[in-house]
Amino acid sequence: MTYGIEQLGIETPGKVIAVHLNYPSRIAQRGRTPAQPSYFLKPASSLAPTGGTVERPAGTELLAFEGEIALVIGEPARNVSPEQGWQHVAAVTAANDLGLYDLRAADKGSNLRNKGGDGFTPIGPRAISTANIGQDAWRVRTWVNGALVQEDTSDTLAFPFGRLVADLSQHLTLETGDVILTGTPAGSSVVVPGDVVEVEVDAPAAPGAPTTGRLSTTVTQGTTAFGDFGSKPQIDDLQRIEAWGDEAAHAAAVAAGHATPLDAGAAAEAAPAAPTLTDEIRAQLDGVAVATVSAALRKRGYVDIFIDGVHPNHEGDTILGTAKTLRFIPFRPDLFKQYGGGFNAQKRAFDTVNPGEVLVVEARGVPETGTVGDVLALRAQVRGAAGIVTDGGVRDFAAVQAFDIPVFSQGAHPSVLGRRHVPWEVDVTVACGGAAVQPGDIIMGDRDGVIVIPPFLLAEVAAEAAAQEAADAWVAEQVAGGAPVDGLFPMNAEWRAKYDAHVAGDAPKAQV
């Protein structure tokens, strides 16, 4: 067999190593953000050339394609740095990291059975020399039956190619001809017998726009059943949805006769939970002061819910949304070298924030450094974020202030990343301004400050605070009309009766 790498003097790679998650688009789709790359091995017997077939085993239904950029090692690498790693890549080619979701439960991460089958790693048809082409210059595209379903570029990767080589070389020698599959972008889905999958890798901006050509694989149906002496296929509706990409894609496949319908109970379990911060609650809290909501929380024993020390960058700004968290740790040169560059945690947070979310940044209350700048703030605004809260400083303050997005911080500071902080992790519980914040908590802020509302308390706290805000407004009218505050604020029985009548519409506005 030929794999498109024979021009390098390589017949069969000694090792095929694959990365679990690497493209931000796929990371967002999966909903889990790796702090470091993780890997699995694919046997050389899984390799297949272009123009071949791959068998979907009897008794399975969830064979999924994953178009990927494959690195071919040239000079052996052992204990090289990320800066040196790319120099050890002699060529790039296309790969299809096929896998059976039906067998994922069997190996829990090793992927031997679900991704190691014969023909499950087509590569080729041609290899492109990396000479004079940088690691950020590559593009991968995948077609199924002629329709483009995946497209992404290597300049977006969470873990650049050189870093992958360096990381792996800490643990084992990468030898000439070894292949590294570098992850798949969003768009991976299930294929069925008769489908044709094509993967192409190219460098469109390089001289001559070199390309691997299309790596073509046709899916066939197997007839040999699995025996009783090993793990058998087992799937549930959660696996079906994840394999197809999402519930809509699965529903379309069911309509086309290519997929098994979801069980009603499992479908309900798989469906995303209803949002806690509904449009009705947003409307209820419109115009309600943070101070009023904090009083309702205090009644329930929540007194340490204030993100202290932060102020809005626009007078009159308010903020309301669900928390997406980012954590910095204290600066240390070795840690910053390892975690501060590339698609670090800070960039991941701003590149994956969703509409309606508030980015909450734990900077340990250190104001003497910038934790947000103009580019990242703009990125959050473009992605529809409801705001940014950091207990650190903001650089490019005037530029950030010119944007519409609300930003609550300790103020301006011109320093760049790396002076006091290392970007560490995303979507974890953080301590911001003295308050514990978990992903999904409700963040509410105005000129008085920012508070954290546990989601399970939101509905009752919002209802009580809205009612209290209306009562306070009525009280203010009475005070403006000359009423003394004694007995009115808080209301005694007489004033309460007048207010209740006002609310019921049974009496004109109370007079003093």
Short mmCIF file of C-alpha atoms in Angstrom, two decimals:
data_model
loop_
_atom_site.label_atom_id
_atom_site.label_comp_id
_atom_site.label_asym_id
_atom_site.label_seq_id
_atom_site.Cartn_x
_atom_site.Cartn_y
_atom_site.Cartn_z
CA MET A 1 0.00 0.00 0.00
CA THR A 2 1.03 3.61 -0.55
CA TYR A 3 0.24 6.43 1.84
CA GLY A 4 1.60 9.44 -0.03
CA ILE A 5 4.79 9.63 2.04
CA GLU A 6 6.97 7.32 -0.02
CA GLN A 7 8.77 10.30 -1.53
CA LEU A 8 10.20 10.82 1.97
CA GLY A 9 11.66 7.32 1.96
CA ILE A 10 8.98 6.10 4.39
CA GLU A 11 6.91 3.00 3.69
CA THR A 12 4.91 2.58 6.89
CA PRO A 13 4.95 4.95 9.90
CA GLY A 14 6.26 3.41 13.08
CA LYS A 15 3.82 5.31 15.31
CA VAL A 16 0.53 7.06 14.65
CA ILE A 17 -0.33 9.45 17.49
CA ALA A 18 -3.59 11.40 17.57
CA VAL A 19 -4.68 14.44 19.60
CA HIS A 20 -8.09 14.39 21.29
CA LEU A 21 -9.13 18.07 21.06
CA ASN A 22 -7.27 20.96 19.42
CA TYR A 23 -9.49 23.22 17.26
CA PRO A 24 -11.45 25.89 19.18
CA SER A 25 -14.49 25.19 17.00
CA ARG A 26 -14.47 21.54 18.10
CA ILE A 27 -13.67 22.44 21.71
CA ALA A 28 -16.69 24.74 21.81
CA GLN A 29 -18.84 22.02 20.26
CA ARG A 30 -17.70 19.46 22.83
CA GLY A 31 -18.12 21.89 25.74
CA ARG A 32 -14.88 20.98 27.47
CA THR A 33 -11.66 22.96 27.27
CA PRO A 34 -8.39 21.02 27.70
CA ALA A 35 -5.63 22.81 29.60
CA GLN A 36 -3.03 20.64 27.86
CA PRO A 37 -3.09 18.33 24.84
CA SER A 38 -3.95 14.66 25.38
CA TYR A 39 -3.28 11.81 22.99
CA PHE A 40 -4.05 8.26 21.94
CA LEU A 41 -2.26 5.76 19.68
CA LYS A 42 -3.61 4.28 16.47
CA PRO A 43 -2.09 1.02 15.20
CA ALA A 44 -0.22 1.06 11.89
CA SER A 45 -2.66 -1.60 10.70
CA SER A 46 -5.39 1.07 10.72
CA LEU A 47 -3.63 2.99 7.92
CA ALA A 48 -5.24 3.02 4.49
CA PRO A 49 -4.47 4.77 1.20
CA THR A 50 -6.74 7.01 -0.81
CA GLY A 51 -9.41 5.41 -2.97
CA GLY A 52 -10.01 2.60 -0.52
CA THR A 53 -12.97 1.54 1.58
CA VAL A 54 -13.68 1.43 5.29
CA GLU A 55 -16.06 -1.11 6.76
CA ARG A 56 -18.77 -0.18 9.23
CA PRO A 57 -18.88 -3.34 11.34
CA ALA A 58 -22.07 -5.35 11.61
CA GLY A 59 -24.20 -4.28 14.55
CA THR A 60 -22.90 -0.69 14.65
CA GLU A 61 -24.43 2.58 13.47
CA LEU A 62 -22.18 5.45 14.52
CA LEU A 63 -19.07 5.49 12.30
CA ALA A 64 -17.83 9.09 12.26
CA PHE A 65 -15.25 10.84 10.08
CA GLU A 66 -12.72 13.42 11.31
CA GLY A 67 -10.73 15.31 8.68
CA GLU A 68 -7.28 16.21 10.04
CA ILE A 69 -3.86 17.63 9.21
CA ALA A 70 -1.23 14.91 9.68
CA LEU A 71 2.38 15.76 10.53
CA VAL A 72 5.15 13.46 9.31
CA ILE A 73 8.30 13.55 11.43
CA GLY A 74 11.61 14.01 9.61
CA GLU A 75 14.59 14.39 11.92
CA PRO A 76 13.96 12.42 15.15
CA ALA A 77 12.84 14.56 18.08
CA ARG A 78 13.62 14.00 21.74
CA ASN A 79 13.22 16.72 24.43
CA VAL A 80 12.89 19.56 21.94
CA SER A 81 11.32 22.92 22.74
CA PRO A 82 8.03 24.21 21.23
CA GLU A 83 10.11 26.66 19.19
CA GLN A 84 12.14 23.76 17.78
CA GLY A 85 9.26 21.35 17.32
CA TRP A 86 8.13 22.49 13.87
CA GLN A 87 11.66 22.02 12.54
CA HIS A 88 11.28 18.27 13.09
CA VAL A 89 8.22 18.06 10.83
CA ALA A 90 9.33 17.08 7.33
CA ALA A 91 5.95 16.99 5.64
CA VAL A 92 2.22 17.44 6.05
CA THR A 93 -0.51 15.27 4.58
CA ALA A 94 -4.25 14.67 4.93
CA ALA A 95 -5.81 12.11 7.26
CA ASN A 96 -9.23 10.84 8.25
CA ASP A 97 -9.37 9.79 11.91
CA LEU A 98 -12.39 7.49 11.63
CA GLY A 99 -14.00 6.13 14.79
CA LEU A 100 -16.96 4.08 16.04
CA TYR A 101 -18.94 5.74 18.81
CA ASP A 102 -20.57 2.34 19.36
CA LEU A 103 -17.30 1.11 20.94
CA ARG A 104 -16.29 4.21 22.93
CA ALA A 105 -17.44 2.66 26.20
CA ALA A 106 -15.01 -0.24 25.75
CA ASP A 107 -11.73 1.60 26.19
CA LYS A 108 -12.44 4.89 28.01
CA GLY A 109 -9.95 7.17 26.26
CA SER A 110 -7.44 4.74 24.78
CA ASN A 111 -9.68 4.50 21.69
CA LEU A 112 -8.07 1.18 20.66
CA ARG A 113 -11.26 -0.53 19.58
CA ASN A 114 -13.31 2.44 18.45
CA LYS A 115 -10.52 4.08 16.39
CA GLY A 116 -8.04 1.27 15.74
CA GLY A 117 -9.95 -0.82 13.23
CA ASP A 118 -8.51 -1.82 9.87
CA GLY A 119 -8.78 1.09 7.46
CA PHE A 120 -9.73 3.59 10.19
CA THR A 121 -6.78 5.90 9.37
CA PRO A 122 -6.68 6.79 5.69
CA ILE A 123 -3.78 9.17 4.89
CA GLY A 124 -2.48 10.80 1.73
CA PRO A 125 -2.62 10.90 -1.22
CA ARG A 126 0.42 13.21 -1.33
CA ALA A 127 2.71 14.73 1.28
CA ILE A 128 3.70 18.41 1.16
CA SER A 129 7.21 19.38 2.23
CA THR A 130 7.20 21.90 5.07
CA ALA A 131 10.28 23.67 3.67
CA ASN A 132 9.63 27.44 3.77
CA ILE A 133 6.06 26.97 4.98
CA GLY A 134 5.19 27.93 8.56
CA GLN A 135 3.10 25.93 11.00
CA ASP A 136 0.22 28.44 10.85
CA ALA A 137 -0.20 28.28 7.04
CA TRP A 138 -2.28 25.10 6.67
CA ARG A 139 -5.92 24.45 5.90
CA VAL A 140 -8.00 21.28 6.21
CA ARG A 141 -11.30 20.66 4.40
CA THR A 142 -13.64 17.67 4.37
CA TRP A 143 -16.42 16.75 1.96
CA VAL A 144 -19.10 14.09 2.30
CA ASN A 145 -20.70 13.08 -0.99
CA GLY A 146 -19.34 16.27 -2.52
CA ALA A 147 -20.68 18.68 0.13
CA LEU A 148 -18.15 20.68 2.16
CA VAL A 149 -18.70 19.85 5.85
CA GLN A 150 -15.44 20.88 7.56
CA GLU A 151 -13.01 23.76 7.03
CA ASP A 152 -10.49 25.27 9.42
CA THR A 153 -6.92 26.51 9.57
CA SER A 154 -3.89 25.72 11.70
CA ASP A 155 -3.48 29.29 12.94
CA THR A 156 -6.51 28.77 15.22
CA LEU A 157 -5.21 25.72 17.09
CA ALA A 158 -5.23 25.56 20.87
CA PHE A 159 -1.96 23.64 20.69
CA PRO A 160 0.25 24.60 17.71
CA PHE A 161 2.14 21.91 15.81
CA GLY A 162 5.52 22.74 17.34
CA ARG A 163 4.07 22.46 20.81
CA LEU A 164 2.62 19.02 20.07
CA VAL A 165 6.00 17.77 18.85
CA ALA A 166 7.75 19.23 21.89
CA ASP A 167 5.25 17.81 24.34
CA LEU A 168 5.37 14.32 22.89
CA SER A 169 9.17 14.43 22.68
CA GLN A 170 9.29 14.85 26.48
CA HIS A 171 7.91 11.34 26.83
CA LEU A 172 9.15 9.37 23.85
CA THR A 173 11.39 9.68 20.83
CA LEU A 174 9.55 10.76 17.73
CA GLU A 175 11.24 8.85 14.92
CA THR A 176 11.49 9.52 11.22
CA GLY A 177 8.18 8.65 9.59
CA ASP A 178 6.05 8.85 12.72
CA VAL A 179 2.70 10.53 12.10
CA ILE A 180 0.85 12.93 14.40
CA LEU A 181 -2.86 13.56 13.75
CA THR A 182 -3.47 17.08 15.02
CA GLY A 183 -7.19 17.13 15.80
CA THR A 184 -10.38 17.78 13.85
CA PRO A 185 -12.44 20.98 13.60
CA ALA A 186 -16.19 21.22 14.14
CA GLY A 187 -18.33 19.47 11.54
CA SER A 188 -17.39 15.85 12.21
CA SER A 189 -20.44 13.62 11.90
CA VAL A 190 -21.64 10.13 11.09
CA VAL A 191 -21.33 8.47 7.69
CA VAL A 192 -23.27 5.46 6.44
CA PRO A 193 -22.56 2.75 3.87
CA GLY A 194 -22.33 4.25 0.41
CA ASP A 195 -21.04 7.64 1.62
CA VAL A 196 -17.79 8.97 0.19
CA VAL A 197 -15.58 11.08 2.48
CA GLU A 198 -12.83 13.27 1.03
CA VAL A 199 -10.20 15.18 3.02
CA GLU A 200 -7.75 17.71 1.60
CA VAL A 201 -4.95 19.66 3.26
CA ASP A 202 -3.33 22.60 1.53
CA ALA A 203 -1.30 25.75 2.16
CA PRO A 204 -3.29 28.28 0.10
CA ALA A 205 -1.05 31.29 0.80
CA ALA A 206 2.26 29.48 0.18
CA PRO A 207 4.01 29.72 -3.20
CA GLY A 208 2.22 27.48 -5.65
CA ALA A 209 -0.58 26.80 -3.11
CA PRO A 210 0.55 23.17 -2.59
CA THR A 211 -2.13 20.59 -1.88
CA THR A 212 -2.28 16.95 -0.85
CA GLY A 213 -5.14 16.32 -3.23
CA ARG A 214 -8.31 14.72 -1.95
CA LEU A 215 -8.04 11.67 0.28
CA SER A 216 -11.08 9.61 -0.68
CA THR A 217 -12.69 6.80 1.35
CA THR A 218 -15.94 4.96 0.66
CA VAL A 219 -17.95 3.46 3.52
CA THR A 220 -19.11 -0.15 3.17
CA GLN A 221 -21.26 -2.39 5.35
CA GLY A 222 -19.62 -5.25 7.23
CA THR A 223 -21.31 -8.61 7.73
CA THR A 224 -19.23 -10.29 10.47
CA ALA A 225 -20.79 -9.92 13.90
CA PHE A 226 -18.75 -9.35 17.07
CA GLY A 227 -18.26 -12.46 19.22
CA ASP A 228 -19.12 -12.98 22.87
CA PHE A 229 -15.47 -12.97 23.95
CA GLY A 230 -14.99 -9.20 23.98
CA SER A 231 -16.81 -5.90 24.33
CA LYS A 232 -19.77 -5.51 22.03
CA PRO A 233 -21.23 -2.30 20.59
CA GLN A 234 -23.32 -0.32 23.06
CA ILE A 235 -24.78 3.11 22.45
CA ASP A 236 -27.34 5.41 23.95
CA ASP A 237 -29.03 8.57 22.76
CA LEU A 238 -26.36 10.82 24.23
CA GLN A 239 -23.79 9.02 22.07
CA ARG A 240 -26.06 9.35 19.04
CA ILE A 241 -26.39 13.10 19.46
CA GLU A 242 -22.66 13.58 20.06
CA ALA A 243 -21.71 11.41 17.09
CA TRP A 244 -24.00 13.21 14.65
CA GLY A 245 -22.88 16.59 15.99
CA ASP A 246 -26.11 17.83 17.55
CA GLU A 247 -29.76 16.89 17.93
CA ALA A 248 -30.80 18.69 14.72
CA ALA A 249 -28.28 16.74 12.64
CA HIS A 250 -29.47 13.50 14.20
CA ALA A 251 -33.12 14.38 13.50
CA ALA A 252 -32.26 15.04 9.85
CA ALA A 253 -30.51 11.66 9.68
CA VAL A 254 -33.58 9.96 11.18
CA ALA A 255 -35.78 11.62 8.55
CA ALA A 256 -33.42 10.34 5.84
CA GLY A 257 -33.57 6.82 7.26
CA HIS A 258 -29.90 6.79 8.31
CA ALA A 259 -30.24 6.92 12.12
CA THR A 260 -32.23 5.38 14.95
CA PRO A 261 -34.78 7.74 16.55
CA LEU A 262 -34.09 8.92 20.07
CA ASP A 263 -35.91 7.42 22.99
CA ALA A 264 -38.26 10.14 24.32
CA GLY A 265 -36.88 9.99 27.84
CA ALA A 266 -33.26 9.99 26.75
CA ALA A 267 -33.93 12.79 24.27
CA ALA A 268 -35.27 14.93 27.08
CA GLU A 269 -32.17 14.11 29.11
CA ALA A 270 -29.89 14.95 26.19
CA ALA A 271 -31.61 18.24 25.41
CA PRO A 272 -29.95 21.32 26.87
CA ALA A 273 -31.39 22.46 30.16
CA ALA A 274 -33.82 25.34 29.94
CA PRO A 275 -32.02 28.63 30.59
CA THR A 276 -32.28 29.90 34.13
CA LEU A 277 -32.09 33.52 33.03
CA THR A 278 -35.24 33.59 30.92
CA ASP A 279 -36.62 36.55 28.96
CA GLU A 280 -39.36 36.82 31.58
CA ILE A 281 -36.84 37.11 34.43
CA ARG A 282 -34.77 39.61 32.43
CA ALA A 283 -37.88 41.74 32.01
CA GLN A 284 -38.67 41.34 35.70
CA LEU A 285 -35.20 42.59 36.69
CA ASP A 286 -35.20 45.46 34.20
CA GLY A 287 -34.75 48.59 36.28
CA VAL A 288 -34.27 46.70 39.54
CA ALA A 289 -31.27 47.90 41.54
CA VAL A 290 -28.46 45.54 42.47
CA ALA A 291 -28.85 46.76 46.05
CA THR A 292 -32.45 45.53 46.09
CA VAL A 293 -31.46 42.09 44.81
CA SER A 294 -28.61 41.88 47.31
CA ALA A 295 -31.10 42.50 50.14
CA ALA A 296 -33.21 39.56 48.94
CA LEU A 297 -30.11 37.38 48.89
CA ARG A 298 -29.11 38.52 52.37
CA LYS A 299 -32.46 37.30 53.71
CA ARG A 300 -31.50 33.86 52.45
CA GLY A 301 -28.10 33.88 54.11
CA TYR A 302 -26.04 34.94 51.08
CA VAL A 303 -23.90 37.81 52.31
CA ASP A 304 -20.61 37.20 50.48
CA ILE A 305 -21.96 37.61 46.98
CA PHE A 306 -20.33 40.95 46.19
CA ILE A 307 -17.54 41.26 43.62
CA ASP A 308 -15.86 44.07 45.50
CA GLY A 309 -13.70 46.86 44.15
CA VAL A 310 -14.97 46.95 40.56
CA HIS A 311 -16.55 49.89 38.75
CA PRO A 312 -18.13 50.28 35.30
CA ASN A 313 -16.22 51.85 32.43
CA HIS A 314 -19.36 53.80 31.39
CA GLU A 315 -21.45 55.76 33.87
CA GLY A 316 -24.89 54.18 33.97
CA ASP A 317 -23.80 50.77 32.73
CA THR A 318 -25.71 47.73 33.94
CA ILE A 319 -24.85 44.09 33.44
CA LEU A 320 -26.93 40.91 33.59
CA GLY A 321 -25.90 37.50 32.26
CA THR A 322 -24.60 34.03 33.07
CA ALA A 323 -21.00 33.64 34.17
CA LYS A 324 -18.19 32.27 32.00
CA THR A 325 -15.04 32.18 34.08
CA LEU A 326 -11.31 32.73 33.53
CA ARG A 327 -8.67 32.25 36.20
CA PHE A 328 -5.19 33.76 36.40
CA ILE A 329 -2.52 32.51 38.79
CA PRO A 330 0.51 34.47 40.09
CA PHE A 331 3.29 35.01 37.58
CA ARG A 332 6.16 32.54 37.43
CA PRO A 333 8.57 32.59 34.46
CA ASP A 334 8.54 28.86 33.76
CA LEU A 335 4.77 28.61 34.02
CA PHE A 336 4.25 31.65 31.83
CA LYS A 337 6.57 30.19 29.22
CA GLN A 338 4.52 27.01 29.20
CA TYR A 339 1.01 28.43 29.52
CA GLY A 340 1.20 32.08 28.49
CA GLY A 341 1.72 31.73 24.76
CA GLY A 342 -0.35 30.41 21.89
CA PHE A 343 -4.06 29.84 22.32
CA ASN A 344 -3.82 30.27 26.07
CA ALA A 345 -6.64 30.24 28.62
CA GLN A 346 -7.24 33.98 28.26
CA LYS A 347 -7.68 33.73 24.49
CA ARG A 348 -9.83 30.61 24.84
CA ALA A 349 -12.17 32.40 27.21
CA PHE A 350 -12.68 35.39 24.92
CA ASP A 351 -12.87 33.25 21.79
CA THR A 352 -15.57 30.94 23.17
CA VAL A 353 -17.78 33.27 25.21
CA ASN A 354 -21.39 32.94 24.10
CA PRO A 355 -24.14 35.55 23.65
CA GLY A 356 -25.58 36.59 26.99
CA GLU A 357 -22.58 35.42 29.01
CA VAL A 358 -20.50 37.61 31.30
CA LEU A 359 -16.77 36.91 31.36
CA VAL A 360 -15.71 36.85 35.01
CA VAL A 361 -11.95 37.10 35.45
CA GLU A 362 -10.18 36.13 38.67
CA ALA A 363 -7.07 38.30 38.86
CA ARG A 364 -6.66 37.94 42.65
CA GLY A 365 -7.68 41.58 43.16
CA VAL A 366 -4.40 42.85 41.66
CA PRO A 367 -5.07 46.21 39.96
CA GLU A 368 -1.48 46.79 38.82
CA THR A 369 -1.79 44.90 35.55
CA GLY A 370 -4.09 44.71 32.57
CA THR A 371 -6.24 41.57 32.33
CA VAL A 372 -8.36 42.78 29.40
CA GLY A 373 -7.32 44.90 26.43
CA ASP A 374 -9.03 46.44 23.43
CA VAL A 375 -8.72 43.43 21.10
CA LEU A 376 -10.10 40.93 23.61
CA ALA A 377 -12.88 43.28 24.73
CA LEU A 378 -13.85 43.79 21.10
CA ARG A 379 -13.83 40.02 20.55
CA ALA A 380 -16.21 39.56 23.49
CA GLN A 381 -18.49 42.28 22.13
CA VAL A 382 -18.55 40.77 18.64
CA ARG A 383 -19.45 37.37 20.13
CA GLY A 384 -22.41 38.92 21.94
CA ALA A 385 -21.11 38.78 25.52
CA ALA A 386 -23.24 40.60 28.07
CA GLY A 387 -20.16 42.10 29.71
CA ILE A 388 -16.81 41.60 31.38
CA VAL A 389 -16.02 41.68 35.10
CA THR A 390 -12.41 41.55 36.31
CA ASP A 391 -11.01 42.24 39.75
CA GLY A 392 -7.81 43.35 37.98
CA GLY A 393 -7.03 46.21 35.66
CA VAL A 394 -7.86 47.06 32.05
CA ARG A 395 -5.27 48.16 29.52
CA ASP A 396 -6.13 50.26 26.45
CA PHE A 397 -8.77 51.72 28.77
CA ALA A 398 -9.85 54.56 26.48
CA ALA A 399 -10.25 52.20 23.53
CA VAL A 400 -12.22 49.71 25.63
CA GLN A 401 -14.35 52.57 26.93
CA ALA A 402 -15.24 53.45 23.34
CA PHE A 403 -16.87 50.03 22.88
CA ASP A 404 -20.46 49.36 23.87
CA ILE A 405 -19.73 46.30 26.02
CA PRO A 406 -19.95 46.97 29.79
CA VAL A 407 -16.65 46.33 31.54
CA PHE A 408 -16.40 46.38 35.33
CA SER A 409 -12.83 46.53 36.67
CA GLN A 410 -10.51 48.15 39.19
CA GLY A 411 -9.51 50.73 36.58
CA ALA A 412 -6.80 51.35 34.02
CA HIS A 413 -3.32 49.90 33.91
CA PRO A 414 -1.00 49.85 30.89
CA SER A 415 0.92 46.60 31.52
CA VAL A 416 0.71 43.60 29.21
CA LEU A 417 0.04 39.98 30.08
CA GLY A 418 2.96 38.38 31.90
CA ARG A 419 3.74 41.06 34.45
CA ARG A 420 1.77 39.64 37.36
CA HIS A 421 -0.33 36.80 35.95
CA VAL A 422 -0.30 33.50 34.09
CA PRO A 423 -3.55 32.65 32.24
CA TRP A 424 -4.44 29.31 33.78
CA GLU A 425 -7.89 27.84 33.18
CA VAL A 426 -11.37 28.48 31.85
CA ASP A 427 -14.85 27.40 32.99
CA VAL A 428 -13.93 26.62 36.59
CA THR A 429 -15.02 28.01 39.94
CA VAL A 430 -13.14 31.26 40.60
CA ALA A 431 -12.82 33.84 43.38
CA CYS A 432 -13.38 37.28 41.87
CA GLY A 433 -13.37 40.33 44.11
CA GLY A 434 -13.93 38.16 47.17
CA ALA A 435 -16.92 36.30 45.73
CA ALA A 436 -17.09 32.67 44.65
CA VAL A 437 -18.30 32.44 41.04
CA GLN A 438 -19.18 29.25 39.21
CA PRO A 439 -19.85 28.91 35.49
CA GLY A 440 -23.58 29.46 34.99
CA ASP A 441 -24.03 31.71 38.03
CA ILE A 442 -26.01 34.88 37.36
CA ILE A 443 -23.97 38.08 37.32
CA MET A 444 -25.78 41.37 37.90
CA GLY A 445 -24.19 44.81 38.17
CA ASP A 446 -24.87 48.53 38.21
CA ARG A 447 -23.14 51.63 39.55
CA ASP A 448 -23.44 50.29 43.10
CA GLY A 449 -21.46 47.14 42.27
CA VAL A 450 -21.65 43.59 40.96
CA ILE A 451 -23.24 40.60 42.68
CA VAL A 452 -23.41 36.84 42.09
CA ILE A 453 -26.78 35.07 42.20
CA PRO A 454 -26.89 31.26 42.52
CA PRO A 455 -29.08 30.03 39.64
CA PHE A 456 -31.46 28.01 41.83
CA LEU A 457 -32.37 31.20 43.74
CA LEU A 458 -32.82 33.44 40.71
CA ALA A 459 -36.56 33.10 40.12
CA GLU A 460 -37.63 33.72 43.72
CA VAL A 461 -35.05 36.46 44.30
CA ALA A 462 -36.01 38.23 41.07
CA ALA A 463 -39.71 38.15 41.96
CA GLU A 464 -39.10 39.46 45.47
CA ALA A 465 -36.66 42.15 44.32
CA ALA A 466 -39.01 43.36 41.55
CA ALA A 467 -41.85 43.64 44.07
CA GLN A 468 -39.59 45.45 46.53
CA GLU A 469 -38.37 47.83 43.81
CA ALA A 470 -41.97 48.77 42.99
CA ALA A 471 -42.72 49.33 46.68
CA ASP A 472 -39.59 51.46 47.12
CA ALA A 473 -40.57 53.60 44.14
CA TRP A 474 -43.99 54.20 45.70
CA VAL A 475 -42.37 55.07 49.01
CA ALA A 476 -40.12 57.57 47.22
CA GLU A 477 -43.21 59.22 45.73
CA GLN A 478 -44.66 59.64 49.21
CA VAL A 479 -41.41 61.11 50.56
CA ALA A 480 -41.23 63.48 47.58
CA GLY A 481 -44.77 64.55 48.44
CA GLY A 482 -43.74 65.46 52.00
CA ALA A 483 -44.36 62.27 53.98
CA PRO A 484 -41.94 61.57 56.87
CA VAL A 485 -39.92 58.37 56.66
CA ASP A 486 -40.86 57.23 60.16
CA GLY A 487 -43.42 54.47 59.71
CA LEU A 488 -43.14 54.69 55.94
CA PHE A 489 -39.66 53.28 55.44
CA PRO A 490 -40.02 50.48 56.26
CA MET A 491 -43.81 50.56 55.99
CA ASN A 492 -45.87 50.06 59.11
CA ALA A 493 -49.33 48.45 59.00
CA GLU A 494 -51.08 51.69 58.06
CA TRP A 495 -48.77 52.50 55.20
CA ARG A 496 -48.73 48.87 54.08
CA ALA A 497 -52.51 48.92 53.81
CA LYS A 498 -52.33 52.09 51.69
CA TYR A 499 -49.72 50.53 49.45
CA ASP A 500 -51.67 47.27 49.06
CA ALA A 501 -54.72 49.29 48.07
CA HIS A 502 -52.59 51.19 45.55
CA VAL A 503 -51.30 47.95 44.04
CA ALA A 504 -54.81 46.48 43.89
CA GLY A 505 -56.10 49.63 42.25
CA ASP A 506 -58.78 49.99 44.95
CA ALA A 507 -57.76 53.49 45.98
CA PRO A 508 -56.07 56.54 44.49
CA LYS A 509 -52.43 57.10 45.28
CA ALA A 510 -51.98 57.56 49.02
CA GLN A 511 -51.96 61.14 50.15
CA VAL A 512 -50.12 62.56 53.13
#
